[in-house]
């Protein structure tokens, strides 16, 4: 159990979710069935996609999306170094090579200029040790860090220019939207923003099913491949076989995986989905409060905002101005925890993990922005159930750690 006065995250689950779970259990059908179907249909319509396939994690959705789009061994995929393990691990599941791309220092989102640079260095045989020059780069995997969307039009034209498929890791980006300018219409994450977009319903995500994920696409064949591969590569699922309308027989069309979501999880998801925008607005309120309460603290930089983005506010990342502090990021996090504030850091970039360093020879200087930014990043608590006292406590603790360890202040005292 968390000993923090304010935990990093607490899910917002109410009676409706509990009653739906009980209803599912009492119904006698607890694995993938009618509730998963309903969750898929309602989710597809919430993001503006024609097809949605529910699975048991975003990792599974990303894996199946790459597989369905034909990514395989001998190919390379552009992946931001500033992301969670899953985005690159799924590339390795298929034997393909993740080519890591640096981030933009304001948002920590992938920098497309660096993506272009990495492509040319790869072509010149200068980037990754031992990687054949003729290795084809087949896809790009944008991540909208914290729920702040990238410029989708720029990704689209970059992908078209280089013949890449786009598999969007939207783990943080539901509900998020962007528009190119104030006079242009909003486009939701998942609304034709990629060939396939994948979402996470992990415990601390913007909506949760405990564990869970969704792949959305407008491509019928891709959706059908993902669906079949999520359940052993069968021609039809158990619901189809055992329900009155179904046929008992099935055929194995490929050696698939076991990634299906249960009706128990979907029961939670249906009600989380119905209040997704309400919960987003509650997190937006938290972000607004932090902005006001922390605005004058010179030791911290606040996250970027943009009137052409609807931000899901999955994360509220602050960046420390280390030149103004006498402690480093890890020490700062310790002080927050001592003050009863749960916090996290997103993320140690992939190129600074032993597997990627040792397997592909990545060095800190290959992705200098991410190397520098992660050393000063801290994510503060942000979740719908936070009350005024929680918010005051977090802001007060950040302020007092800064005051106690400010170089500028200490210098003034001498
Ligand atoms: C950016 C990103 N992608 C993918 C995932 C994987 O999600 P899941 O736990 O649902 O597999 C996460 C989880 O934290 C994430 O942050």
GROMACS .gro file of N, CA and C in nm, residues 299 321-328 331 401-402 404-408 410:
model
   54
  299UNK      N    1   1.289   2.737  -1.033
  299UNK     CA    2   1.367   2.613  -1.044
  299UNK      C    3   1.297   2.509  -1.130
  321UNK      N    4   1.526   2.294  -1.339
  321UNK     CA    5   1.639   2.372  -1.389
  321UNK      C    6   1.757   2.340  -1.298
  322UNK      N    7   1.833   2.240  -1.341
  322UNK     CA    8   1.937   2.185  -1.253
  322UNK      C    9   2.044   2.288  -1.218
  323UNK      N   10   2.065   2.387  -1.310
  323UNK     CA   11   2.165   2.490  -1.281
  323UNK      C   12   2.124   2.577  -1.161
  324UNK      N   13   1.996   2.574  -1.127
  324UNK     CA   14   1.948   2.656  -1.015
  324UNK      C   15   1.929   2.575  -0.887
  325UNK      N   16   1.960   2.445  -0.895
  325UNK     CA   17   1.935   2.359  -0.779
  325UNK      C   18   2.065   2.295  -0.730
  326UNK      N   19   2.072   2.268  -0.599
  326UNK     CA   20   2.191   2.203  -0.547
  326UNK      C   21   2.172   2.052  -0.537
  327UNK      N   22   2.056   2.002  -0.578
  327UNK     CA   23   2.033   1.856  -0.578
  327UNK      C   24   1.996   1.812  -0.720
  328UNK      N   25   2.016   1.681  -0.746
  328UNK     CA   26   1.980   1.632  -0.880
  328UNK      C   27   1.836   1.581  -0.883
  331UNK      N   28   1.747   1.300  -0.632
  331UNK     CA   29   1.738   1.352  -0.494
  331UNK      C   30   1.609   1.433  -0.477
  401UNK      N   31   1.070   2.211  -0.151
  401UNK     CA   32   1.195   2.143  -0.191
  401UNK      C   33   1.281   2.241  -0.272
  402UNK      N   34   1.216   2.315  -0.361
  402UNK     CA   35   1.292   2.413  -0.442
  402UNK      C   36   1.357   2.518  -0.351
  404UNK      N   37   1.438   2.501  -0.037
  404UNK     CA   38   1.545   2.449   0.049
  404UNK      C   39   1.671   2.416  -0.030
  405UNK      N   40   1.657   2.391  -0.160
  405UNK     CA   41   1.774   2.345  -0.237
  405UNK      C   42   1.805   2.436  -0.355
  406UNK      N   43   1.761   2.559  -0.345
  406UNK     CA   44   1.788   2.654  -0.454
  406UNK      C   45   1.929   2.709  -0.442
  407UNK      N   46   2.007   2.700  -0.548
  407UNK     CA   47   2.141   2.760  -0.548
  407UNK      C   48   2.131   2.911  -0.539
  408UNK      N   49   2.033   2.966  -0.611
  408UNK     CA   50   2.019   3.111  -0.621
  408UNK      C   51   1.990   3.167  -0.482
  410UNK      N   52   2.048   3.014  -0.190
  410UNK     CA   53   2.162   2.991  -0.102
  410UNK      C   54   2.268   3.097  -0.125
   0.00000   0.00000   0.00000
